[in-house]
mmCIF file of C-alpha atoms and ligand atoms in Angstrom:
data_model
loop_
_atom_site.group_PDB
_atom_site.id
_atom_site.type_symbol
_atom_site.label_atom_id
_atom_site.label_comp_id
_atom_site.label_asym_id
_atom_site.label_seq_id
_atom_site.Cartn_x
_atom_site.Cartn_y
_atom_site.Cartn_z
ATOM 1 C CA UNK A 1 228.617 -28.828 47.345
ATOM 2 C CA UNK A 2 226.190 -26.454 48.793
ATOM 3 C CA UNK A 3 223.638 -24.676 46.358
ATOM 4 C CA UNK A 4 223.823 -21.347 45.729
ATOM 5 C CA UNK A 5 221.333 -18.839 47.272
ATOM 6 C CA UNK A 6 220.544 -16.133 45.411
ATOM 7 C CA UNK A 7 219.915 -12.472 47.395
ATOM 8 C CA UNK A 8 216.856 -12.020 45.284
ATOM 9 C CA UNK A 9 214.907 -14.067 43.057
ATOM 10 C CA UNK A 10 211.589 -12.560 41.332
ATOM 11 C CA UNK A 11 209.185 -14.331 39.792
ATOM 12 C CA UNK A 12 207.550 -12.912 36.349
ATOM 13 C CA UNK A 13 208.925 -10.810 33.610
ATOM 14 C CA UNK A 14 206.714 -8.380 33.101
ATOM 15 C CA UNK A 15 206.803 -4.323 33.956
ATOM 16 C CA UNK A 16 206.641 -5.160 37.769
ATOM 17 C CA UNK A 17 208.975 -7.792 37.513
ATOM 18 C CA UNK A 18 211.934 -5.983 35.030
ATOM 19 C CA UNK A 19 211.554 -2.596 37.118
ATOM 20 C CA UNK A 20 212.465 -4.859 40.273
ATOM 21 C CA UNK A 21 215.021 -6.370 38.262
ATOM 22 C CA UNK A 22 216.506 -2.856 36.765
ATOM 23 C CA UNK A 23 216.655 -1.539 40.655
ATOM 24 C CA UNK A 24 218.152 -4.876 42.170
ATOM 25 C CA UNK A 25 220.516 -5.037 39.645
ATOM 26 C CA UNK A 26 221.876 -1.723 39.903
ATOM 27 C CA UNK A 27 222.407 -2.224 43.941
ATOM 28 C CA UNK A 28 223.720 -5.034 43.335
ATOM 29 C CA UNK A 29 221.740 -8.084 44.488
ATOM 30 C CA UNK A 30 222.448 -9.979 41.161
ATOM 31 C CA UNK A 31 218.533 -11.374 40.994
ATOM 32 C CA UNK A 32 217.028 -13.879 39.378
ATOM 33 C CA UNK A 33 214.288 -13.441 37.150
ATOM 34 C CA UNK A 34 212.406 -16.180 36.393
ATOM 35 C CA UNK A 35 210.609 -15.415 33.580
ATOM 36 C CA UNK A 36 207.010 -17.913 34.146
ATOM 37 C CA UNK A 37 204.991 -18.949 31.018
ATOM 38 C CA UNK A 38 204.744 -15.378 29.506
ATOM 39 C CA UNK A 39 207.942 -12.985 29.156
ATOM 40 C CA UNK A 40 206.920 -9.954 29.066
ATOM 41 C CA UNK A 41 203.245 -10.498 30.513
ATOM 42 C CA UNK A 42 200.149 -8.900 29.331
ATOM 43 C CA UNK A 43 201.792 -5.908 26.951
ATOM 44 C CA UNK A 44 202.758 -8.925 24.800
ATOM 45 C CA UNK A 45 199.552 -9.005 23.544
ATOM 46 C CA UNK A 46 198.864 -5.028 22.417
ATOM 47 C CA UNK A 47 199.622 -3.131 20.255
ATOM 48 C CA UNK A 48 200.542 0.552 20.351
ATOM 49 C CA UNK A 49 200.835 1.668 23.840
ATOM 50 C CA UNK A 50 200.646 5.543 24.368
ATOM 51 C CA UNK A 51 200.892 5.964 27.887
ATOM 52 C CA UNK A 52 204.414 5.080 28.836
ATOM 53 C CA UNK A 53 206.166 8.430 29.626
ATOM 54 C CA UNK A 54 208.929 9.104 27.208
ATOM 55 C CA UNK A 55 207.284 7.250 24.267
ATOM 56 C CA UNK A 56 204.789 8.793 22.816
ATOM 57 C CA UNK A 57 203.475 5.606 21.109
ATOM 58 C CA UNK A 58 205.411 2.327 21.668
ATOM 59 C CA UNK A 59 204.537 -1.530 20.695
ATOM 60 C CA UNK A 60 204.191 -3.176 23.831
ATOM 61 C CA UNK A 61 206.672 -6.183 22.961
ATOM 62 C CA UNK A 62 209.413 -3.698 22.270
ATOM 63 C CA UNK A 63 208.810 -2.061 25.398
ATOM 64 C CA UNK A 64 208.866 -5.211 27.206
ATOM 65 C CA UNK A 65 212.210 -5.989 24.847
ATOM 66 C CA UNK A 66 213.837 -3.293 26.203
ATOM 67 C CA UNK A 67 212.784 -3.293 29.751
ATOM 68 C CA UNK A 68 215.102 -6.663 29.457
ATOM 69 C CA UNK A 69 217.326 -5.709 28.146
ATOM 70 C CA UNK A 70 217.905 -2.892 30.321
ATOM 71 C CA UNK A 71 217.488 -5.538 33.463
ATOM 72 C CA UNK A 72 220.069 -8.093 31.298
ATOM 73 C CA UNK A 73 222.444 -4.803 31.388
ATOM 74 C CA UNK A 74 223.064 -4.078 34.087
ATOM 75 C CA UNK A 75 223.262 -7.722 35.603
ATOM 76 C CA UNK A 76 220.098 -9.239 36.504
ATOM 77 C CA UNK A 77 219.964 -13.356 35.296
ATOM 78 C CA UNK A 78 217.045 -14.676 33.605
ATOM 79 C CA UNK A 79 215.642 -18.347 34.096
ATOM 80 C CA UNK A 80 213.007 -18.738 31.611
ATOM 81 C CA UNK A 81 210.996 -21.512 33.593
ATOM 82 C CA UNK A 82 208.024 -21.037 35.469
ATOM 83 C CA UNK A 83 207.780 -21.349 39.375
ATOM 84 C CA UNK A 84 205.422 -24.002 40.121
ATOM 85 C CA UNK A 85 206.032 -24.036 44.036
ATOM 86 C CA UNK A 86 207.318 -22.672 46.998
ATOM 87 C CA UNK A 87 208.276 -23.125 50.366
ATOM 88 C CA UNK A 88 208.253 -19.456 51.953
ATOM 89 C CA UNK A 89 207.571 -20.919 55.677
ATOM 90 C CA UNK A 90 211.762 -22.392 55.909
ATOM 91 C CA UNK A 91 214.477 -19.950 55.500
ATOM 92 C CA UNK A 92 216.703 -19.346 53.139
ATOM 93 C CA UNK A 93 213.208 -19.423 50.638
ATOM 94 C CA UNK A 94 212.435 -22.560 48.275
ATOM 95 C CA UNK A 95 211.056 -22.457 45.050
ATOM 96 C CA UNK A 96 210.725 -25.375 42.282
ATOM 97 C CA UNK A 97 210.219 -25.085 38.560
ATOM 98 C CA UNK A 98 208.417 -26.595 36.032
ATOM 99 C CA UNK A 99 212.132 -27.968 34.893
ATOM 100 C CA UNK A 100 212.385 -29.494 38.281
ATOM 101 C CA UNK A 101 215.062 -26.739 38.818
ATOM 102 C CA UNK A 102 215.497 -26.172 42.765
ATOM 103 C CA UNK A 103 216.312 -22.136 43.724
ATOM 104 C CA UNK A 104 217.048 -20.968 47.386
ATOM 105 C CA UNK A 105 216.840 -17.192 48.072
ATOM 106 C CA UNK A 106 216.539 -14.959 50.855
ATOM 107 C CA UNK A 107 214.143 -12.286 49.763
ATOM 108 C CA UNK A 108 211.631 -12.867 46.645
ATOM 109 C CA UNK A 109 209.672 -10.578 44.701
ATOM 110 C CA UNK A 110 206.401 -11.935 43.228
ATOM 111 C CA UNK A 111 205.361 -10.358 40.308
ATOM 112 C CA UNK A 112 203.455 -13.046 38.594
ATOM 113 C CA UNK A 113 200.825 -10.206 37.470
ATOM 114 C CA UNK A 114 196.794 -11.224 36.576
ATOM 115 C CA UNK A 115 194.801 -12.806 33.369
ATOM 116 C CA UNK A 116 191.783 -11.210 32.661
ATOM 117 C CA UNK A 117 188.928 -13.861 31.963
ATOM 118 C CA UNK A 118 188.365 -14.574 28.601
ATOM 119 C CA UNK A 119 185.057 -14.871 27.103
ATOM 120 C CA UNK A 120 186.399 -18.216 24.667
ATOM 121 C CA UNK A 121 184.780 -17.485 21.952
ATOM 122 C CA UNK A 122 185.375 -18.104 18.039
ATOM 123 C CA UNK A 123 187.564 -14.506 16.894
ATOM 124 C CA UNK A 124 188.660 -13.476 20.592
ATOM 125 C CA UNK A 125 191.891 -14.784 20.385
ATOM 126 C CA UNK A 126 192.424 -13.577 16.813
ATOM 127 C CA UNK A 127 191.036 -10.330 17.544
ATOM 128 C CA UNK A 128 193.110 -9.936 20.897
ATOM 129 C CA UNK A 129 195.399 -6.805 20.276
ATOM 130 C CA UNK A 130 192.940 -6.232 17.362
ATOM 131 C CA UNK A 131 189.729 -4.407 18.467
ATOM 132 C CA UNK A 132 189.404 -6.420 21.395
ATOM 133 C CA UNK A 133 190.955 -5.611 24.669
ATOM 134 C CA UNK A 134 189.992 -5.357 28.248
ATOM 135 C CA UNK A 135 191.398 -2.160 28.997
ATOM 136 C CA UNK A 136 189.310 0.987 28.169
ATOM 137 C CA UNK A 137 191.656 3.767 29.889
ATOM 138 C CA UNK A 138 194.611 2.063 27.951
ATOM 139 C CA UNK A 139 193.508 1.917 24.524
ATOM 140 C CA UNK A 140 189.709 3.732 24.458
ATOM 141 C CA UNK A 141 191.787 6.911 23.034
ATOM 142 C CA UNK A 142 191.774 4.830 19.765
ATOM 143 C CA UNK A 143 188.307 4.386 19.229
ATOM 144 C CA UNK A 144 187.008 8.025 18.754
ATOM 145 C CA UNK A 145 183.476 8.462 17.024
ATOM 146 C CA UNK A 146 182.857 4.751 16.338
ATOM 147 C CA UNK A 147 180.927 1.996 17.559
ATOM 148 C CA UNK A 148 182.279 0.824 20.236
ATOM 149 C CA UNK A 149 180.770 -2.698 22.481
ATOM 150 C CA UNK A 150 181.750 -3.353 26.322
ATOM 151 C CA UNK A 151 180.807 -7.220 27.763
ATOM 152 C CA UNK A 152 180.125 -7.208 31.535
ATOM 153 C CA UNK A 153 177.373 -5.647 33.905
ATOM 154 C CA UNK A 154 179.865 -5.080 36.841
ATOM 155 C CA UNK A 155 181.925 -2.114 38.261
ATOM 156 C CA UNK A 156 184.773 -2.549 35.140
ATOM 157 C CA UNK A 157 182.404 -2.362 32.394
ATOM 158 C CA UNK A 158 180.519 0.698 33.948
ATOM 159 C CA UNK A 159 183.630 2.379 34.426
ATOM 160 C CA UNK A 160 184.642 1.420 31.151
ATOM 161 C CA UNK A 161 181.126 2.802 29.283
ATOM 162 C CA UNK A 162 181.693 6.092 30.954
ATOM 163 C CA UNK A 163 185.239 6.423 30.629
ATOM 164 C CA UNK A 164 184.294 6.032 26.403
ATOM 165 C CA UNK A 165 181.874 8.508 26.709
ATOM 166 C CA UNK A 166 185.038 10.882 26.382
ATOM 167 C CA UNK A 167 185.762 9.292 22.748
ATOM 168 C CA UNK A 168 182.112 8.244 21.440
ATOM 169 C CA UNK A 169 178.571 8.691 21.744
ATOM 170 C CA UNK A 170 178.209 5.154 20.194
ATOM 171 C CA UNK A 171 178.384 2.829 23.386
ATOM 172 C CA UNK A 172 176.704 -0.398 23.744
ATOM 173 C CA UNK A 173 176.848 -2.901 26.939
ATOM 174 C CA UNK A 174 175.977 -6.654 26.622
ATOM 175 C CA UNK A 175 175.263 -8.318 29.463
ATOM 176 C CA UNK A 176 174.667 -12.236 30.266
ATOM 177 C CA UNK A 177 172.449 -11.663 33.120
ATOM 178 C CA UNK A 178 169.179 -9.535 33.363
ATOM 179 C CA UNK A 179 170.457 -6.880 35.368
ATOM 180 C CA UNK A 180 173.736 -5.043 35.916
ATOM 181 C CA UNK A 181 175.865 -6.453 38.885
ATOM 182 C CA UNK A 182 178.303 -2.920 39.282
ATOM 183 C CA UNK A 183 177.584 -0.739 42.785
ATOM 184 C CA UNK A 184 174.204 1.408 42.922
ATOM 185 C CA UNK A 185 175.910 4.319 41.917
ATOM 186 C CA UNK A 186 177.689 3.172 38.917
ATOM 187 C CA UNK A 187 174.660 1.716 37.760
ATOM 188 C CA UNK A 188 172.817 4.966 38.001
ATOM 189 C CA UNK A 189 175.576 6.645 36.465
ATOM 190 C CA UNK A 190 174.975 4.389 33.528
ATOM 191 C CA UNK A 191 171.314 3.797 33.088
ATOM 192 C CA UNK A 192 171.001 7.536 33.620
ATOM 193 C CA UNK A 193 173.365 8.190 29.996
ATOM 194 C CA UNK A 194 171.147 8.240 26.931
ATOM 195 C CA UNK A 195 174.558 7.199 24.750
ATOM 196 C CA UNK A 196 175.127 4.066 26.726
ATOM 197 C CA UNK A 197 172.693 1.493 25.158
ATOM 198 C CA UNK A 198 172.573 -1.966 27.026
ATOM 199 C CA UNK A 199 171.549 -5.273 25.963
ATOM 200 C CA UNK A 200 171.067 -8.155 28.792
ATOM 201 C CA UNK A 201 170.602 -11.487 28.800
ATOM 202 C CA UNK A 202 173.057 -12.038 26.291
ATOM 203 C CA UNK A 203 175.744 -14.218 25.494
ATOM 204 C CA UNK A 204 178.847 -13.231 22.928
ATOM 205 C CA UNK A 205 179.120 -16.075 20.308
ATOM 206 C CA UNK A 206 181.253 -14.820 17.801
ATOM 207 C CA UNK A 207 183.733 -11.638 17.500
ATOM 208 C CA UNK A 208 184.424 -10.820 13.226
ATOM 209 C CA UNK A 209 186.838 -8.894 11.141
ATOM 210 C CA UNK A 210 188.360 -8.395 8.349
ATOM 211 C CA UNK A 211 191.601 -9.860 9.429
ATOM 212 C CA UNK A 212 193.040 -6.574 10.475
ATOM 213 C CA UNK A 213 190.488 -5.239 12.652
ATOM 214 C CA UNK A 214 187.401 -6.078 14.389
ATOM 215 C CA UNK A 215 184.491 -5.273 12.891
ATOM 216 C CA UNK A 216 181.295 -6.700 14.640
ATOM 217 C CA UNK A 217 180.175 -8.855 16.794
ATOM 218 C CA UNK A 218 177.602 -12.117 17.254
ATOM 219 C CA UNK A 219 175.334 -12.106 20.557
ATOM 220 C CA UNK A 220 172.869 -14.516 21.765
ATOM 221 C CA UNK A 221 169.881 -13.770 23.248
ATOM 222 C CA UNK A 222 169.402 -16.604 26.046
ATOM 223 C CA UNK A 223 165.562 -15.830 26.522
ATOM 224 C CA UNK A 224 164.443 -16.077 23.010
ATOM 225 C CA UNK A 225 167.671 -17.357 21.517
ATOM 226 C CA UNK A 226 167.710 -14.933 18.512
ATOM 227 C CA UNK A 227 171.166 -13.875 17.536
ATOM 228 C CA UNK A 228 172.210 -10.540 16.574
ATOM 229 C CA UNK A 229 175.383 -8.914 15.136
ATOM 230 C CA UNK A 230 176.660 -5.846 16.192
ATOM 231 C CA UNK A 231 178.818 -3.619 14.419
ATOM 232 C CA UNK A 232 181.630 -2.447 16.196
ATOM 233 C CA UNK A 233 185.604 -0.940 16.090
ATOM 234 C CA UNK A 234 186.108 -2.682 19.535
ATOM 235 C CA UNK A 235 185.379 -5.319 21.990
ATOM 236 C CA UNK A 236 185.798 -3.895 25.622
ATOM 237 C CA UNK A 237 185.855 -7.511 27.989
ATOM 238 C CA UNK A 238 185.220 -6.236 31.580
ATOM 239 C CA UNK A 239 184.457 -9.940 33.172
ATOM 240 C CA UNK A 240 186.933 -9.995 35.591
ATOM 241 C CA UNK A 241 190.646 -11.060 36.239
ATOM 242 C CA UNK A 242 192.205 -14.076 37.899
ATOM 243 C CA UNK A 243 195.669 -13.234 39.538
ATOM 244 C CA UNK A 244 198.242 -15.249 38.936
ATOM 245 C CA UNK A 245 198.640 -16.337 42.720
ATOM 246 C CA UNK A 246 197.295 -19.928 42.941
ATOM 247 C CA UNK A 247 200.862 -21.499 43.611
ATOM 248 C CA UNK A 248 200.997 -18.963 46.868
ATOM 249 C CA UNK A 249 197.541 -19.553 48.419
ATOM 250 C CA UNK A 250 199.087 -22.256 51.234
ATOM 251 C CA UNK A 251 202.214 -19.544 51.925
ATOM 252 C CA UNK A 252 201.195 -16.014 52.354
ATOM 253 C CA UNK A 253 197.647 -14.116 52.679
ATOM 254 C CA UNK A 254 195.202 -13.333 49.798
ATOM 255 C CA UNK A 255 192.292 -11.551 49.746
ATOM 256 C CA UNK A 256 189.013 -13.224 48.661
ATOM 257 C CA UNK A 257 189.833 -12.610 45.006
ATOM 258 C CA UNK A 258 193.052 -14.113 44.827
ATOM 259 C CA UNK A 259 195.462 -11.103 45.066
ATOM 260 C CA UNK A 260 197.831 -10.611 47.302
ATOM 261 C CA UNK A 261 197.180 -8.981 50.785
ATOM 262 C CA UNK A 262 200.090 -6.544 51.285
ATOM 263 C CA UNK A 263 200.293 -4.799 55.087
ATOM 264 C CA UNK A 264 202.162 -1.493 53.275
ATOM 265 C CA UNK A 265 201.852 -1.636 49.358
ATOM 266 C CA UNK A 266 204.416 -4.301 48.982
ATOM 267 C CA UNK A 267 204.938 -5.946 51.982
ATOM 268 C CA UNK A 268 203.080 -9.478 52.295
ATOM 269 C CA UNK A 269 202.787 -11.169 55.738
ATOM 270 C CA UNK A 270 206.318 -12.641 55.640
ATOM 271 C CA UNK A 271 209.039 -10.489 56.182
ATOM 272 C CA UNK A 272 211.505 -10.721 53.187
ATOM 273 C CA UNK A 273 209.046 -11.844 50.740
ATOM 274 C CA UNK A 274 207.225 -8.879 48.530
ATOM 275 C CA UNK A 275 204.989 -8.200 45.944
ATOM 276 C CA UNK A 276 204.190 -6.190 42.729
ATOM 277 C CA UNK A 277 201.916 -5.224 40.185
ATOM 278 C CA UNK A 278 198.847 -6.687 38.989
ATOM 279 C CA UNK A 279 198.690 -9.604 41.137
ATOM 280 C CA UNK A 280 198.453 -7.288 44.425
ATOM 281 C CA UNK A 281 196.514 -4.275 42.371
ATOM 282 C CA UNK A 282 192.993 -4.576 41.576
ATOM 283 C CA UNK A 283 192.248 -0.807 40.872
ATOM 284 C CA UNK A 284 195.107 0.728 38.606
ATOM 285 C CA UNK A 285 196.373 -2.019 36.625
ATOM 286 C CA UNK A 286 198.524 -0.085 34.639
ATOM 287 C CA UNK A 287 202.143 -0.544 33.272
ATOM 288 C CA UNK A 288 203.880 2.209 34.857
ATOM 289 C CA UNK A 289 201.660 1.453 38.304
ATOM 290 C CA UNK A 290 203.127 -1.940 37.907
ATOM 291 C CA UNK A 291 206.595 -1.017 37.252
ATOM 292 C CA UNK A 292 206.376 1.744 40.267
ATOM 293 C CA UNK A 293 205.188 -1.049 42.850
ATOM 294 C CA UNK A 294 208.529 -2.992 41.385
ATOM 295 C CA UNK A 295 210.836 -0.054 42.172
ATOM 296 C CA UNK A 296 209.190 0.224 45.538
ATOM 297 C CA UNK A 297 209.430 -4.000 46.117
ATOM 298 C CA UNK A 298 213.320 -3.798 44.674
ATOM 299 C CA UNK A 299 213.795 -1.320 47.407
ATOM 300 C CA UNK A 300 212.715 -2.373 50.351
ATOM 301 C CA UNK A 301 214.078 -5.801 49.214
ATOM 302 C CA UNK A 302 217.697 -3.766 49.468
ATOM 303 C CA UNK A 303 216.818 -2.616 52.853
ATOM 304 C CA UNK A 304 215.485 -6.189 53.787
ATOM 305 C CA UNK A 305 218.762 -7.525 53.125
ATOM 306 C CA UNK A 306 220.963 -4.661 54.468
ATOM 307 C CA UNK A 307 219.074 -5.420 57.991
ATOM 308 C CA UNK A 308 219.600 -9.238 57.591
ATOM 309 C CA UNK A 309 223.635 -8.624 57.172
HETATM 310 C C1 FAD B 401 195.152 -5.851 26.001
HETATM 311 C C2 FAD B 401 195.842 -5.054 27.081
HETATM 312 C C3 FAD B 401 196.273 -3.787 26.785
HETATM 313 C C4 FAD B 401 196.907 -3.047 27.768
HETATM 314 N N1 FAD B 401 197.366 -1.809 27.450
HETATM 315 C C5 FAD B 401 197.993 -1.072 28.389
HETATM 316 C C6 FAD B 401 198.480 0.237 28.068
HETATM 317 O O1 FAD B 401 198.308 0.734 26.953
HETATM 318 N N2 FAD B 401 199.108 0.928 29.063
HETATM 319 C C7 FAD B 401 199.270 0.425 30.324
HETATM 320 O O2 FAD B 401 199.869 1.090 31.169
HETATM 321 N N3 FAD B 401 198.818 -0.809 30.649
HETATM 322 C C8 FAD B 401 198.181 -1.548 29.715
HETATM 323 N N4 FAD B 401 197.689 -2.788 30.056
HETATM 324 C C9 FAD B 401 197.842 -3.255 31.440
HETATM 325 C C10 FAD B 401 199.274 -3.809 31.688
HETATM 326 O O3 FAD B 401 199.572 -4.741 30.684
HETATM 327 C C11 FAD B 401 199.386 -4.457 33.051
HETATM 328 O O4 FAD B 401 198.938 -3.569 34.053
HETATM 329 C C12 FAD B 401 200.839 -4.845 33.343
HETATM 330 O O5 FAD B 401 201.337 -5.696 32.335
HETATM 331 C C13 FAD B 401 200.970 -5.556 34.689
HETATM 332 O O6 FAD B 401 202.299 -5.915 34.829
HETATM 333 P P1 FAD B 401 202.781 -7.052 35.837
HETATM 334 O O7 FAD B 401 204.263 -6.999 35.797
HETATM 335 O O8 FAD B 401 202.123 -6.898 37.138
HETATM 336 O O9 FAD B 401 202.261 -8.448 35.259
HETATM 337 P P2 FAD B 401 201.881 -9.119 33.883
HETATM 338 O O10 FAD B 401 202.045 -8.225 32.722
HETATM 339 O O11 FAD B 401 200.549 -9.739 34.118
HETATM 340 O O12 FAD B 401 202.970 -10.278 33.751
HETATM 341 C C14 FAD B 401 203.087 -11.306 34.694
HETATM 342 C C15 FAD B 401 204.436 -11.986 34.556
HETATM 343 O O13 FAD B 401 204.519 -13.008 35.544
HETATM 344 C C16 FAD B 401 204.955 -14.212 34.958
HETATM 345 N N5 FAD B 401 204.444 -15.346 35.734
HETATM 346 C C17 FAD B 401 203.137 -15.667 35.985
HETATM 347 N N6 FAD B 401 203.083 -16.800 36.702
HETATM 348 C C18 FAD B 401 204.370 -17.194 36.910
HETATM 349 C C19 FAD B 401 204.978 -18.290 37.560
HETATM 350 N N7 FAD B 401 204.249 -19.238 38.170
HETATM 351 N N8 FAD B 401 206.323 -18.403 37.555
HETATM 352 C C20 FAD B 401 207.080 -17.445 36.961
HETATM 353 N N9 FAD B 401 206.567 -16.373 36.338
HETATM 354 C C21 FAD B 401 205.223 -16.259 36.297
HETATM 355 C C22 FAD B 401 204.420 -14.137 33.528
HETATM 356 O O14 FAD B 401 205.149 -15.019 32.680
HETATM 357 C C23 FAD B 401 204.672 -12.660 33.220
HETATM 358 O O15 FAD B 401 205.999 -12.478 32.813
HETATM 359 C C24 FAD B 401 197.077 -3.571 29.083
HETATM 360 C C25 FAD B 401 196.629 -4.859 29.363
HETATM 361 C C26 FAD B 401 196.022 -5.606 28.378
HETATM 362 C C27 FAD B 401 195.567 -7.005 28.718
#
């Protein structure tokens, strides 16, 4: 019996992923979604989300519930494994689980989105959705006229500090090295800002609360190896993000980072085989930016396949 290939299969279930799905669906391509190790992706792990037009404030997990749901409805299946390889050189498209489940497709969307780098530490993990976050323009509207503590010297955290000043004059860097690593200008932007205090040389040990909420913070000085504790609402990580894009590196181009080198926004270097979201944008990294680059992906998907008939 020959195996089924699917028109479409995409891989993550996230806002890139679920828009492409929603789209696909609706022309009917009957995708796949395979869902990877976390359904939903990185809104799984807020809380109130407040920038997703037509809900004023939202949970993230419902969001992601019904963003689904609304793919399940309208036809799209989901295969809740994760894709641990593919073969995007041979036509129709292979890709293997971590089930051992073999799928054949003839156009994918990769939407496997990006982890931001953690600092592993004792309370981060608790914390996480809690007072600490890694996204300043997302959730920095919470934090208005407290302390508020942003880990990283690079372009993020500079970006970050400034983009608080909006909320709070109460701003406070740590850094591990002994100078910032962001572009001149950002620096200058920075150092130039009586509000924005910043500590180098220092290490986060420990992030506290009071099981709700964060409420301070441990730091190491690596020099003299004195610790400190820092009060503080929130915990701003700006040390970078890894894209979820290992599995592709031997099929299609990535930049020097790790994210996906699309010729138009969500083209990759192999016709039929697009991308979306967070593991192809570096600057935005937003939900609905996400979920727009999925529309566009589902799209040209349709007209992929339309040409191929
Ligand atoms: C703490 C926090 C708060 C945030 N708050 C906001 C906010 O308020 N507003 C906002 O707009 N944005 C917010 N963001 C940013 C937003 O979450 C991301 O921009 C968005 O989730 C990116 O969506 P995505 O679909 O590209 O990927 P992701 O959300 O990263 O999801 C990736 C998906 O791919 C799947 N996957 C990964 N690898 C595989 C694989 N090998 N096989 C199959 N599937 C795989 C995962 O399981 C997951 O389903 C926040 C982010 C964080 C971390």
């Amino acid at each position: 019996m020959s195996q089924q290939v699917y028109k479409l299969i995409i891989i993550g279930a996230a806002p890139a992923g679920l828009t492409a799905a929603i789209y696909a669906a609706r022309a009917r391509l009957a995708p796949l979604v395979v869902s990877g190790p976390k359904p939903g992706g990185q809104l799984m792990g807020t809380t109130a989300i407040e920038n997703w037009p037509g809900n004023i404030s939202i949970l993230g997990p419902e969001l992601m519930a019904n963003m689904r749901q609304h793919a399940a409805q309208f036809g799209t299946q989901f295969l809740d494994e994760t894709i641990t390889k593919v073969d995007f050189l041979q036509r129709p498209f292979t890709l293997w689980t971590n089930h051992n489940t073999i799928l054949k497709a003839d156009s994918v969307i990769i939407a496997t989105g990006a982890n931001s780098r953690t600092l592993d530490c004792p309370g981060e993990q608790a914390y996480w959705g809690k007072g600490v976050t890694t996204c300043a323009v997302c959730d920095g509207a919470f934090y208005v006229n407290v302390p508020v503590v942003i880990i990283g010297g690079g372009d993020t955290s500079m970006e970050s500090a400034l983009f608080m000043l909006k909320f709070t004059d109460n701003i406070t860097i740590v850094q591990n090295l002994g100078q910032l690593t962001a572009s001149k200008i950002m620096q200058e932007r920075v150092l130039s800002n009586p509000k924005i205090k910043i500590i180098y040389h220092s290490l986060v040990t420990k992030i506290m609360g009071d099981n709700q909420h964060v409420t301070s913070l441990e730091i190491l000085d690596q020099n003299t190896q004195i610790t400190q504790t820092l009060e503080t609402k929130a915990v701003f990580t700006a040390i970078g993000f890894l894209p979820n894009t290992k599995i592709f590196a031997d099929q299609i181009k990535l930049d020097q980072w790790g994210y996906i080198s699309t010729t138009t926004e969500i083209n990759t270097n192999i016709p039929g085989i697009f991308a979306a979201g967070d593991a192809v944008d570096f600057k935005y990294r937003q939900a609905i930016t996400a979920a727009g680059s999925g529309c566009m992906a589902a799209l040209a998907a349709e007209r992929y396949l339309s040409a191929l008939e």
